[in-house]
PDB file of C-alpha atoms and ligand atoms in Angstrom:
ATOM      1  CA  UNK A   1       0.000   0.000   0.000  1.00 74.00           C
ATOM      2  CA  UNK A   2       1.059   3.451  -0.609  1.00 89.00           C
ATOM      3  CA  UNK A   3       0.968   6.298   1.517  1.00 91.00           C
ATOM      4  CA  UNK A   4      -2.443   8.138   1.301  1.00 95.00           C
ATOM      5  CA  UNK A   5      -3.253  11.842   1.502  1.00 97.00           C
ATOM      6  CA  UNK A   6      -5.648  12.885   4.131  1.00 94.00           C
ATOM      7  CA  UNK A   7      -7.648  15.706   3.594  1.00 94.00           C
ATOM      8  CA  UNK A   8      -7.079  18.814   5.534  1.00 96.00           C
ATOM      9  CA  UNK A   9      -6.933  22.832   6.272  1.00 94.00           C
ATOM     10  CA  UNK A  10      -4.214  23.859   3.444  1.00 93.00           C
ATOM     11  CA  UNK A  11      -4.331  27.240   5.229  1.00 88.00           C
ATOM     12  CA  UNK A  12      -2.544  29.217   1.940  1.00 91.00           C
ATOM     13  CA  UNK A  13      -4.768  27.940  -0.960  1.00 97.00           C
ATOM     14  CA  UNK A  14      -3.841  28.107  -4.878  1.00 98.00           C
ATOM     15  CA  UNK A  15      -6.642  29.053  -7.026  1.00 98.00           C
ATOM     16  CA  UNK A  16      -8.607  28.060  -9.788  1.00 98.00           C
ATOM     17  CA  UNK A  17      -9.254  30.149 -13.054  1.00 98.00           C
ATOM     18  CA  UNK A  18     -11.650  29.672 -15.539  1.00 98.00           C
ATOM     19  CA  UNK A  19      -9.293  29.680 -19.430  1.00 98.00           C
ATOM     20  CA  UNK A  20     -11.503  29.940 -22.712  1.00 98.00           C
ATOM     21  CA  UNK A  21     -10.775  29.244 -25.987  1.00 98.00           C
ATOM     22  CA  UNK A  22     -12.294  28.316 -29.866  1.00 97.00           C
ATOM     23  CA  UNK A  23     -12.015  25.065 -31.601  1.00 98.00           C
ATOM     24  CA  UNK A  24     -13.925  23.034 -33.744  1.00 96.00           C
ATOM     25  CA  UNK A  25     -16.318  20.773 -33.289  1.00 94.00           C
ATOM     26  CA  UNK A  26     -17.605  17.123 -35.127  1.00 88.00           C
ATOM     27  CA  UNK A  27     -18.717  19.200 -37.527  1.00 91.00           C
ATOM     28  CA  UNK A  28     -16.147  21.496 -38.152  1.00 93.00           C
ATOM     29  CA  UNK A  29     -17.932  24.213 -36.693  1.00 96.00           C
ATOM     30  CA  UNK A  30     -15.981  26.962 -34.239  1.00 97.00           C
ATOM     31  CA  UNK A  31     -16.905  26.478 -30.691  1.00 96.00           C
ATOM     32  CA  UNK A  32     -16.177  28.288 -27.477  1.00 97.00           C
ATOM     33  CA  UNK A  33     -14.990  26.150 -24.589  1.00 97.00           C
ATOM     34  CA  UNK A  34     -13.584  26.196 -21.343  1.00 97.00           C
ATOM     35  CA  UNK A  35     -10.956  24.497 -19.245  1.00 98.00           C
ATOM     36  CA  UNK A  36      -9.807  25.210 -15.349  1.00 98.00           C
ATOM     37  CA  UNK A  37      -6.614  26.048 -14.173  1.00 98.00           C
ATOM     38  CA  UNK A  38      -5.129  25.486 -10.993  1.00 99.00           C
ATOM     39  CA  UNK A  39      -2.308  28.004 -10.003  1.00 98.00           C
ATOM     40  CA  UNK A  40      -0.357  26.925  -6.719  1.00 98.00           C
ATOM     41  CA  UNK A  41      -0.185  29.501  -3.800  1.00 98.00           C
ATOM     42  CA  UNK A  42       2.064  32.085  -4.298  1.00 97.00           C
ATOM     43  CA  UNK A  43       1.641  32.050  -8.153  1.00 98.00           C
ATOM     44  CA  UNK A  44       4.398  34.050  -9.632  1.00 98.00           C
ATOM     45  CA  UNK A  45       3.330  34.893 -13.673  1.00 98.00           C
ATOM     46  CA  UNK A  46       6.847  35.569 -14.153  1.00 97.00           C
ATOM     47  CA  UNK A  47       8.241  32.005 -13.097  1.00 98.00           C
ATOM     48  CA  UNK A  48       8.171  29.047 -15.333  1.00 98.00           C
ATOM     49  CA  UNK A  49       5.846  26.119 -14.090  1.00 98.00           C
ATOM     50  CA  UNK A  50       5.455  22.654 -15.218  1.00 98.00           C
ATOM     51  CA  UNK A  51       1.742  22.053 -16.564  1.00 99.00           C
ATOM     52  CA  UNK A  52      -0.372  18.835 -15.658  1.00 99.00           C
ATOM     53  CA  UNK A  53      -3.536  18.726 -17.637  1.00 99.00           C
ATOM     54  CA  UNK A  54      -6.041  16.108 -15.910  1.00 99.00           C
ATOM     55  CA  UNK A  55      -8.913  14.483 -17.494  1.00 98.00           C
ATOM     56  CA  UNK A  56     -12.394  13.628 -16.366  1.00 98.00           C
ATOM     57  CA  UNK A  57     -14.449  10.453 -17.036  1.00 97.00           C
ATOM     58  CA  UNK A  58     -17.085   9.436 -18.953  1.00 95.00           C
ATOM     59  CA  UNK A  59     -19.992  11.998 -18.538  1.00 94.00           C
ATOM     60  CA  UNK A  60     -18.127  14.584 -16.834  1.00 96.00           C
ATOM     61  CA  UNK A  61     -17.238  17.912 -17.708  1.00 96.00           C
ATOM     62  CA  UNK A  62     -14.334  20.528 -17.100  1.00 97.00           C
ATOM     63  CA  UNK A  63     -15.603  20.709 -12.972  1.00 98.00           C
ATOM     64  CA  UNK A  64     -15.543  16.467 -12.583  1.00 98.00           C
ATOM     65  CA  UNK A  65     -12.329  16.787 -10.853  1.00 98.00           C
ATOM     66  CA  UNK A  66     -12.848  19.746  -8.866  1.00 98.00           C
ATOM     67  CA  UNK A  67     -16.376  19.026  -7.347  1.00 97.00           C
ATOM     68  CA  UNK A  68     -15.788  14.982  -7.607  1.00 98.00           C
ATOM     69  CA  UNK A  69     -12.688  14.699  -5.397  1.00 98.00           C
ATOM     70  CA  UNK A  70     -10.651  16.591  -3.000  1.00 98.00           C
ATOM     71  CA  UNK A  71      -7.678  17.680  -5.832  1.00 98.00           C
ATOM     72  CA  UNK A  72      -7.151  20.513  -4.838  1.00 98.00           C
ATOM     73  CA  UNK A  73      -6.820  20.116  -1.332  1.00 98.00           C
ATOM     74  CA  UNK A  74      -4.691  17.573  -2.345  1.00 98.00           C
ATOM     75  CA  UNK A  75      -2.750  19.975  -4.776  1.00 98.00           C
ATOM     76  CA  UNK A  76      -2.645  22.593  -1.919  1.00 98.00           C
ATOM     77  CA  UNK A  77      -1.273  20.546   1.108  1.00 98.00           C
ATOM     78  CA  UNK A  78       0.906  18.253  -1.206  1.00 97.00           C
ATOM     79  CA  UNK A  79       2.863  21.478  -2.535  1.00 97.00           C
ATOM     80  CA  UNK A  80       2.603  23.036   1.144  1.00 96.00           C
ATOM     81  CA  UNK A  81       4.302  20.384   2.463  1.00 95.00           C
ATOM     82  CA  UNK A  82       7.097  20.128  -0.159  1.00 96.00           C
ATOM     83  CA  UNK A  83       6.255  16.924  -1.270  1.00 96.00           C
ATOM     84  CA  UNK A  84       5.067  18.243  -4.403  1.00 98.00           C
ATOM     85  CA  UNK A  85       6.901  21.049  -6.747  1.00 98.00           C
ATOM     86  CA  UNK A  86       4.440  24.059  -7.226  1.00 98.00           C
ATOM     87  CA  UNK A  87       2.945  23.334 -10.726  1.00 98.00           C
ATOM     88  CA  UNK A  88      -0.150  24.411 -13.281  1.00 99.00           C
ATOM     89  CA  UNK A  89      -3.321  21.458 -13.344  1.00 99.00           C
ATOM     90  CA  UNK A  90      -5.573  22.323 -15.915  1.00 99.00           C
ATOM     91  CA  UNK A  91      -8.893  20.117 -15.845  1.00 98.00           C
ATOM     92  CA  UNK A  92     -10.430  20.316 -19.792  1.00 98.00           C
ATOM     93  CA  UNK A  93     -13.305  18.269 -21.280  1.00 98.00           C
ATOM     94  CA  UNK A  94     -13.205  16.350 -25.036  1.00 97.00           C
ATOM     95  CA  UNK A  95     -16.585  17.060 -25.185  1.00 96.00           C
ATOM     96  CA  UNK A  96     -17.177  19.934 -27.189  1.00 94.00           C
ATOM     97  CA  UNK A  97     -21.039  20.338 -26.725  1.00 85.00           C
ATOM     98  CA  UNK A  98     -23.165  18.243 -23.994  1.00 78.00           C
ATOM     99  CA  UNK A  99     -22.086  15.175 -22.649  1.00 79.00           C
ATOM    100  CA  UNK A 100     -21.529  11.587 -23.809  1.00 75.00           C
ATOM    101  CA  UNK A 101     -22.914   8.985 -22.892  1.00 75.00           C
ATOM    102  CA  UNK A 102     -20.478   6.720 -20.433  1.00 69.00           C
ATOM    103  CA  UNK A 103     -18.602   3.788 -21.930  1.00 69.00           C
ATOM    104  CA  UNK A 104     -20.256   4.550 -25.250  1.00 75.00           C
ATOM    105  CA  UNK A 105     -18.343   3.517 -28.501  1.00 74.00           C
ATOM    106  CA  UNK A 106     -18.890   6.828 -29.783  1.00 88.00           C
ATOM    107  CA  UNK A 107     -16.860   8.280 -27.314  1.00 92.00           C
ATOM    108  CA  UNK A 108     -13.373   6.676 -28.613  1.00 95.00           C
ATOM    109  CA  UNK A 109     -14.225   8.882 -31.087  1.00 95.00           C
ATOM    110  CA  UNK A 110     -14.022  11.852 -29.033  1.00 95.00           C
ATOM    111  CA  UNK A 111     -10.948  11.194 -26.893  1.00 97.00           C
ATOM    112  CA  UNK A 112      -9.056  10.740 -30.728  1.00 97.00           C
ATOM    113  CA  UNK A 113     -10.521  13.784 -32.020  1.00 97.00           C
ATOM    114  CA  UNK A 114      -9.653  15.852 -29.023  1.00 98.00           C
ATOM    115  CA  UNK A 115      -5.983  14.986 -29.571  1.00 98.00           C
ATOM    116  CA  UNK A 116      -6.156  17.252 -32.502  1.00 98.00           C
ATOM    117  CA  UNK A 117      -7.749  20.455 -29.893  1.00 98.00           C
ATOM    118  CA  UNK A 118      -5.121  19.908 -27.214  1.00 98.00           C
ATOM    119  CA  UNK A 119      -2.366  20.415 -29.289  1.00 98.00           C
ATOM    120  CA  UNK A 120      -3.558  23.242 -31.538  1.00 98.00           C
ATOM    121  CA  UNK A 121      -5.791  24.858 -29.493  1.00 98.00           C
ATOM    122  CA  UNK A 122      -6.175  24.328 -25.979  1.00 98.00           C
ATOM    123  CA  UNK A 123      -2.137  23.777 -24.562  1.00 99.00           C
ATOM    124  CA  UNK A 124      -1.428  27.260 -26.739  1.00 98.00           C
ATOM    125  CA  UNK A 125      -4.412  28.989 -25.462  1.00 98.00           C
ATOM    126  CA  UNK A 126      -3.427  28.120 -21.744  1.00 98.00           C
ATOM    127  CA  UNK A 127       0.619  28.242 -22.290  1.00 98.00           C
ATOM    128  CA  UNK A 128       0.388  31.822 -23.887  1.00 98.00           C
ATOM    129  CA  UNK A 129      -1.825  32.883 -20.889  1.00 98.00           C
ATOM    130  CA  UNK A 130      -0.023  30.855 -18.466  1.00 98.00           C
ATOM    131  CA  UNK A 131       3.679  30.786 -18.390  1.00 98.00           C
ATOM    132  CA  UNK A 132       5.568  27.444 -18.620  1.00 98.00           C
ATOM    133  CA  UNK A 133       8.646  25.962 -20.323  1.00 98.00           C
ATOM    134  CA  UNK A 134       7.073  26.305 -23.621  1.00 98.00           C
ATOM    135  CA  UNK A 135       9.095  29.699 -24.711  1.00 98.00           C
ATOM    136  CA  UNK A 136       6.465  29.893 -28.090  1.00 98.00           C
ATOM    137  CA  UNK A 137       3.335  27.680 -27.809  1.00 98.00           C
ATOM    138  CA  UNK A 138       4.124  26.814 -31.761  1.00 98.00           C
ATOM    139  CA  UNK A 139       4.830  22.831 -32.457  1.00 98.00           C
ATOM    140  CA  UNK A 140       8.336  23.619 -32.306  1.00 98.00           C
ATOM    141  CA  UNK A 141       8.034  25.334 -28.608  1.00 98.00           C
ATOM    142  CA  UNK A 142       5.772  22.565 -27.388  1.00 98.00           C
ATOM    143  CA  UNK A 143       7.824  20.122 -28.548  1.00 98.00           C
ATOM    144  CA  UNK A 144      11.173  21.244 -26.940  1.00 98.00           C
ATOM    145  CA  UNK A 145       9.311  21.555 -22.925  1.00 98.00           C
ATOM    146  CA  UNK A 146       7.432  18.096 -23.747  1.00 98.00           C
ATOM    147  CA  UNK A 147       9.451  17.085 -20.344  1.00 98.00           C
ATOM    148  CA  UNK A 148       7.421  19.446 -18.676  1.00 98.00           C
ATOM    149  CA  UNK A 149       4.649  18.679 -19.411  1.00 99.00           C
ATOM    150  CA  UNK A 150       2.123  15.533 -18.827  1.00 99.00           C
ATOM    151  CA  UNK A 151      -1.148  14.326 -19.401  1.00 99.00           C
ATOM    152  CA  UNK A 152      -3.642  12.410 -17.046  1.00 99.00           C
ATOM    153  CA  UNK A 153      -7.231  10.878 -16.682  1.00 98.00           C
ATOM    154  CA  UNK A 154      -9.568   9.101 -14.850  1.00 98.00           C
ATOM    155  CA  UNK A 155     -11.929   5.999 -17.094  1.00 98.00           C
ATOM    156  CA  UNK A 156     -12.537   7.573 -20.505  1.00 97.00           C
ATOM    157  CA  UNK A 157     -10.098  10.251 -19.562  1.00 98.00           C
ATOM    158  CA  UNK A 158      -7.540   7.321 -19.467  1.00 98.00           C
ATOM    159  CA  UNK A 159      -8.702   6.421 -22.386  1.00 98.00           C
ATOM    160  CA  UNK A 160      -7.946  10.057 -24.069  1.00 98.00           C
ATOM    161  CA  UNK A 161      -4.373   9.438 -22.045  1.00 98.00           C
ATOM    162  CA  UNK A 162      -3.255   6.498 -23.954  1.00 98.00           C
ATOM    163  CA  UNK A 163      -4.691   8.006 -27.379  1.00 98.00           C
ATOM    164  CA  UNK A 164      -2.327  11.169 -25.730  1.00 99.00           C
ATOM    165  CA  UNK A 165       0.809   8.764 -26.048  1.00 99.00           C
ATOM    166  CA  UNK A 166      -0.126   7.715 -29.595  1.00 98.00           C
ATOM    167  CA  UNK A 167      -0.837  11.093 -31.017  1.00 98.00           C
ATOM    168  CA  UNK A 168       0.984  13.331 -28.889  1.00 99.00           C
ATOM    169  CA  UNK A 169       4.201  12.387 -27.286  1.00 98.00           C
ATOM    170  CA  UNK A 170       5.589  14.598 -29.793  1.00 98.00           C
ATOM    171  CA  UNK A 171       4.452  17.498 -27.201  1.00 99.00           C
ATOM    172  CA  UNK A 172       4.082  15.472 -23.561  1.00 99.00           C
ATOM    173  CA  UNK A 173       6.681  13.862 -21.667  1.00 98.00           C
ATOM    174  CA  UNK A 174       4.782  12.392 -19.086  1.00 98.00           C
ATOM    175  CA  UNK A 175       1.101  10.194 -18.988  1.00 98.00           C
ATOM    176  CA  UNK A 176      -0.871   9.210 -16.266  1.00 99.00           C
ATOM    177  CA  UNK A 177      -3.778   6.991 -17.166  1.00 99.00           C
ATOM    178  CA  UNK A 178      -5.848   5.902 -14.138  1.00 99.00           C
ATOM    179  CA  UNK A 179      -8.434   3.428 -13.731  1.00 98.00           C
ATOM    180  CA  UNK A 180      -8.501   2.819 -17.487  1.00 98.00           C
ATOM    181  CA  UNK A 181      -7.242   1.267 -20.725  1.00 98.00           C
ATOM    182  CA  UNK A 182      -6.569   1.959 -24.278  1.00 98.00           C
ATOM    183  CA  UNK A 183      -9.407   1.579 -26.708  1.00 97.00           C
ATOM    184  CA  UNK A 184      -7.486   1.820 -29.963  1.00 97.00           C
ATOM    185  CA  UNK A 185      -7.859  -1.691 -30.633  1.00 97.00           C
ATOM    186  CA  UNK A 186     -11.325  -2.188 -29.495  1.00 96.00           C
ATOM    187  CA  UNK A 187     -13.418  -1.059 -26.488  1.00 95.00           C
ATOM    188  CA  UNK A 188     -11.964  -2.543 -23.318  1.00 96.00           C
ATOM    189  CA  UNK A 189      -9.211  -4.063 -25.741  1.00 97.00           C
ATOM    190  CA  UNK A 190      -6.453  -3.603 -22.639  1.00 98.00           C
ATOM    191  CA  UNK A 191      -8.022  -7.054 -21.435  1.00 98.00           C
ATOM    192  CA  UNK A 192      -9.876  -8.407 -24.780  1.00 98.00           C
ATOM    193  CA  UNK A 193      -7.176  -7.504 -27.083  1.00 98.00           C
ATOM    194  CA  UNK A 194      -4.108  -7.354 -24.219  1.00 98.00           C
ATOM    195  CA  UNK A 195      -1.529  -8.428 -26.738  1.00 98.00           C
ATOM    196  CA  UNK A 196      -2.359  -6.191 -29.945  1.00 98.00           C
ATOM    197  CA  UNK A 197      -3.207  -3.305 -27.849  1.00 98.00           C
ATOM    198  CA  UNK A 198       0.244  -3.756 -26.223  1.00 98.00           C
ATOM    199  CA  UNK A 199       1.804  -3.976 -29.375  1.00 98.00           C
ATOM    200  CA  UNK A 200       0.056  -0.704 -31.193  1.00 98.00           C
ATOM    201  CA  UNK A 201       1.334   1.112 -28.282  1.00 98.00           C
ATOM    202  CA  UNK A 202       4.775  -0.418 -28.410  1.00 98.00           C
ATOM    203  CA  UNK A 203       4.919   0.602 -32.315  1.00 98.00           C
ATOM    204  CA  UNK A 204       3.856   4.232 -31.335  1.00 98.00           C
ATOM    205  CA  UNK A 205       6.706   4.495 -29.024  1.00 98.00           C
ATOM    206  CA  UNK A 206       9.258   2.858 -31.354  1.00 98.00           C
ATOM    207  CA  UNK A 207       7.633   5.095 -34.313  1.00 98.00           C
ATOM    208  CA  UNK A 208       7.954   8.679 -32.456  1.00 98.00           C
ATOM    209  CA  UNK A 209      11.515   8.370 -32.584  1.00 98.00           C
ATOM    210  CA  UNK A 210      11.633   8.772 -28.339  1.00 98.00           C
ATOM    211  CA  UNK A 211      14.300   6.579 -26.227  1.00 97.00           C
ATOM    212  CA  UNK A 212      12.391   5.129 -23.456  1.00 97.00           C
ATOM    213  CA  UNK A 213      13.842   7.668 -21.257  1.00 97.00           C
ATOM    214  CA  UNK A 214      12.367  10.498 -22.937  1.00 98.00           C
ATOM    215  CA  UNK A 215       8.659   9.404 -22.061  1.00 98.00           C
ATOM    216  CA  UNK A 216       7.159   7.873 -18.934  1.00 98.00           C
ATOM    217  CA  UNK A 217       3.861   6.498 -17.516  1.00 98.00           C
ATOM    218  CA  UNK A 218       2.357   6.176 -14.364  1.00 98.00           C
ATOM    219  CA  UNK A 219      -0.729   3.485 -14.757  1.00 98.00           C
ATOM    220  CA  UNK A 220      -2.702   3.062 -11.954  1.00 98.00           C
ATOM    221  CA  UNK A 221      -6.006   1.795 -10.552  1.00 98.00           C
ATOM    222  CA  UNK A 222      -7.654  -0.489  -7.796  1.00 98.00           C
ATOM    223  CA  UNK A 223      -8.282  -4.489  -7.390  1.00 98.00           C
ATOM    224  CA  UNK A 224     -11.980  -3.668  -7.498  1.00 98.00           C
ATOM    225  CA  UNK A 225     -11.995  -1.139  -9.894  1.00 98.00           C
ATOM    226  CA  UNK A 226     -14.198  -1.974 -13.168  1.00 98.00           C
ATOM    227  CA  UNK A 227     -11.632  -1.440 -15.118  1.00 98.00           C
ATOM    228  CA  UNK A 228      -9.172  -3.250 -13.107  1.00 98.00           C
ATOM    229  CA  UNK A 229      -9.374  -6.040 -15.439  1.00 98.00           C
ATOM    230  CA  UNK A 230      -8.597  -4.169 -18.597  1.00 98.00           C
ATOM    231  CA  UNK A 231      -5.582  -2.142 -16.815  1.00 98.00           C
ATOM    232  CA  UNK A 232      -4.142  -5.081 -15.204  1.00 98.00           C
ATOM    233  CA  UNK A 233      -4.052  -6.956 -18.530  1.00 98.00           C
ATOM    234  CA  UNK A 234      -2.693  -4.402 -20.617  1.00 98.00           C
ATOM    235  CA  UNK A 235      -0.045  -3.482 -17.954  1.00 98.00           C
ATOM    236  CA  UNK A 236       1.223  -7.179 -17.923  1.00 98.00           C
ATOM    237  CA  UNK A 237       1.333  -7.346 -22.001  1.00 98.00           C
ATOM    238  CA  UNK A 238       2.975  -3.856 -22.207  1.00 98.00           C
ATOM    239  CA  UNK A 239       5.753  -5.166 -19.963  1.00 98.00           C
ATOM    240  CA  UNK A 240       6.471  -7.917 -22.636  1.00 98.00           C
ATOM    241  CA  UNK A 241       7.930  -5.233 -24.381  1.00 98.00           C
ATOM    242  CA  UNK A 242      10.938  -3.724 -22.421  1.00 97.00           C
ATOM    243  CA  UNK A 243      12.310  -2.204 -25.441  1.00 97.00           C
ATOM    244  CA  UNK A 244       9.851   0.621 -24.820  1.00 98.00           C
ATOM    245  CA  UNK A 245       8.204   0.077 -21.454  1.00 98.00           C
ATOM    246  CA  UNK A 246      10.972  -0.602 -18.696  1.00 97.00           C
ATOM    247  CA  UNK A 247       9.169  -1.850 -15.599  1.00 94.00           C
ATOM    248  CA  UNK A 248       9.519   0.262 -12.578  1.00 91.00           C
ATOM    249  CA  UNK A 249       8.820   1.374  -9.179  1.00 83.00           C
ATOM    250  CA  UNK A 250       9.930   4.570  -9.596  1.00 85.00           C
ATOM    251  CA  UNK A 251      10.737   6.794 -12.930  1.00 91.00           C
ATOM    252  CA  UNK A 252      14.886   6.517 -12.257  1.00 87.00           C
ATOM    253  CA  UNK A 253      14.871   3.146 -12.925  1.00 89.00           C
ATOM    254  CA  UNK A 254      12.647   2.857 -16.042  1.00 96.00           C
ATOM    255  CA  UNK A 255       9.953   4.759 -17.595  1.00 98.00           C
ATOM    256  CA  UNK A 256       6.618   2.678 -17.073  1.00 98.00           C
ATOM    257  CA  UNK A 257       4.870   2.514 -13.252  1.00 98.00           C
ATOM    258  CA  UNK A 258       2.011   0.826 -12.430  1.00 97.00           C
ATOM    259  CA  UNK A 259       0.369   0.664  -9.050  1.00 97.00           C
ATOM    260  CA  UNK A 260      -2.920  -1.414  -8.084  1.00 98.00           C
ATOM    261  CA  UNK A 261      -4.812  -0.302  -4.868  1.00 98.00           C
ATOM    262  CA  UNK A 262      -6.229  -2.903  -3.242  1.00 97.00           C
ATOM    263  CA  UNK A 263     -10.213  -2.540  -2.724  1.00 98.00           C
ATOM    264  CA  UNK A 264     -10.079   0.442  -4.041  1.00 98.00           C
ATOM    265  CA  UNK A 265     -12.975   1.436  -7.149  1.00 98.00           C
ATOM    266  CA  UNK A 266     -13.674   3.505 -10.049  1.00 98.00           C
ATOM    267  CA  UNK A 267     -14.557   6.495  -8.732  1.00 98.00           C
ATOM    268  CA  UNK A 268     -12.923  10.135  -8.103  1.00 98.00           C
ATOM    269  CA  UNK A 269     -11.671   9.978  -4.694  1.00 98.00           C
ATOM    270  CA  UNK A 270     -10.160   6.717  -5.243  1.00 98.00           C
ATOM    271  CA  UNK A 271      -8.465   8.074  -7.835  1.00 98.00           C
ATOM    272  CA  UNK A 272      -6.947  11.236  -6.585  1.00 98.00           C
ATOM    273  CA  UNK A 273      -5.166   9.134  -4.621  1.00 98.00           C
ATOM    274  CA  UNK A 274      -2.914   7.949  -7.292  1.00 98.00           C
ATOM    275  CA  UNK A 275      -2.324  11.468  -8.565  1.00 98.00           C
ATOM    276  CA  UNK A 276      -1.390  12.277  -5.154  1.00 98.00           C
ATOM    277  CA  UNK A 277       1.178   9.388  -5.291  1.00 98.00           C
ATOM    278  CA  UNK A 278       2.617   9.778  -9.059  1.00 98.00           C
ATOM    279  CA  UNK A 279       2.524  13.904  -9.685  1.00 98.00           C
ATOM    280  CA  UNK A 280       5.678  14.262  -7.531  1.00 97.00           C
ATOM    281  CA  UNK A 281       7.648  11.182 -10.057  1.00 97.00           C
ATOM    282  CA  UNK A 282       6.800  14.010 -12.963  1.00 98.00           C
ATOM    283  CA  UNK A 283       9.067  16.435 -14.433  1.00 98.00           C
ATOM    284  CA  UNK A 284      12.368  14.913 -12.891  1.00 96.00           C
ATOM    285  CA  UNK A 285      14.086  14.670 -16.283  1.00 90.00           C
TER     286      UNK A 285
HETATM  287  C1  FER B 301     -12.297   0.911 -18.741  1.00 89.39           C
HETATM  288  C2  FER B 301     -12.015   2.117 -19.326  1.00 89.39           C
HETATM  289  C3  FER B 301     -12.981   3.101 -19.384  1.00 89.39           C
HETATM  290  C4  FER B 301     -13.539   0.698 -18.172  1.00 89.39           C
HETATM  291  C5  FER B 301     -14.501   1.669 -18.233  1.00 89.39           C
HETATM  292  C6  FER B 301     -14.217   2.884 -18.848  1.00 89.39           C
HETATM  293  C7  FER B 301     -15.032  -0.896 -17.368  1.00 89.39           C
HETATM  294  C8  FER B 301     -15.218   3.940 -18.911  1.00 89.39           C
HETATM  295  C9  FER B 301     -16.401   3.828 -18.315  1.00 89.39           C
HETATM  296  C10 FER B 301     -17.359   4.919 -18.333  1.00 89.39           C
HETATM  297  O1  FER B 301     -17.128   5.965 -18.951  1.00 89.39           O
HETATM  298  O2  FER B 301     -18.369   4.751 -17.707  1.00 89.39           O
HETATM  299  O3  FER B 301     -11.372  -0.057 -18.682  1.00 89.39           O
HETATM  300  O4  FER B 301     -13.748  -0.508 -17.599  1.00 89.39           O
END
């Protein structure tokens, strides 16, 4: 078991901002969305800061994470206490009008299409009003602070993290998908499918040109999660490739974690837990 945050009185808070921006929707057409933004306590706009951007599941929307779990206390105390380096979360949505339906095959659809928004139109909207390590939020600046920068979800927002890895490790460093598995083969393919679904991911790795240390994920969920299944069997064929995924406890020592809770289940505060435990492994490269 791992050590577990505890909820508490942070005392100096951070504080969350609402970020808009256009894109395009299924059918092309412009759309105004929104994402959050967490900025730690003492938020200086002149420092650099590394940028997490979090996911929700299935259903949700850009407040799941806020109003589902206790991140930002968690955020808060975690930095207070210097376990964590001060650092920008930003909760969006793929949805771009309503929400989905959960566990829906239309909504593989929507974590691959969002790929496309994140990397032309949300990370530049919130990394030209936010300051990171991206000096120009063009491809070229995105690409050269990809080591500050990861990418995280809970269910379908897992989902969206692996399709992250595929589409955009050109731009992210780090991945965190939690309590979920990749759908790129077929819905719940990480147990169906374990082998080709480890396999497509292994090619996407070997294909973006990356050394294994120059990417890293943290894959996490609980023993009765309902997608504990699915995780646990794609972990375990992922690791049959240690060309690309070198099994480890902690991110000197390879580039792929896994961690499953015991009794713990798919929902939010189950969850936070494991960002509590894997945020401080990111950005140490
Ligand atoms: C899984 C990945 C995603 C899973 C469920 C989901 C059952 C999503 C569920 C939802 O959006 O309700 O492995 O396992």
């Amino acid at each position: 078991m791992k050590k577990k945050f505890t909820h508490g009185d942070a005392g100096e808070r951070g504080t969350i901002r609402q970020i808009t921006y256009t894109t395009r929707n299924e059918k092309g057409e412009t759309v105004e969305k929104y994402a959050n933004i967490y900025l730690p306590c003492r938020y200086d706009p002149e420092k650099r800061y590394n940028i997490f951007y979090l996911m929700h599941g299935g259903g949700g929307n850009p407040d799941a994470w806020l109003d589902s779990s206790p991140l930002k206390n968690m955020l808060d105390l975690s930095i207070q206490r210097g376990e964590l380096e001060p650092l920008l979360v930003v909760t969006p949505t793929y949805y771009t009008e309503g929400t989905g339906k959960p566990g829906m095959d239309g909504e593989h659809d929507k974590t691959v299409a969002f790929q496309k928004e994140l990397a032309e139109d949300l990370i530049p909207a919130v990394e030209t009003a936010y300051k990171t390590y991206a000096e120009t939020t063009d491809p070229a600046g995105l690409k050269a602070s990809r080591l500050h920068r990861g990418f995280g979800g809970f269910s379908m927002g897992a989902v969206t993290t692996w399709n992250a890895f595929v589409y955009n490790i050109g731009i992210i460093g780090y991945f965190m998908p939690l309590s979920g598995d990749c759908w790129a083969i077929e819905r719940l393919g990480g147990s169906s499918q374990s082998e080709k679904t480890a396999r497509y991911l292994h090619d996407a790795a070997v294909k973006s040109g990356y050394k294994p240390d120059e990417y890293f994920i943290y894959a996490a969920t609980g023993t009765e999660d309902i997608a504990f299944k699915q995780l646990y069997g794609q972990v375990n064929a992922m690791l049959r490739f240690p060309d690309t995924f070198k099994d480890a406890s902690g991110f000197a020592a390879g580039n792929f974690c896994y961690h499953f809770e015991e009794g713990a289940v798919h929902a939010y505060p189950d969850v936070c837990q494991y960002v509590y435990q894997a945020l401080p492994c990111f950005f140490k490269k």
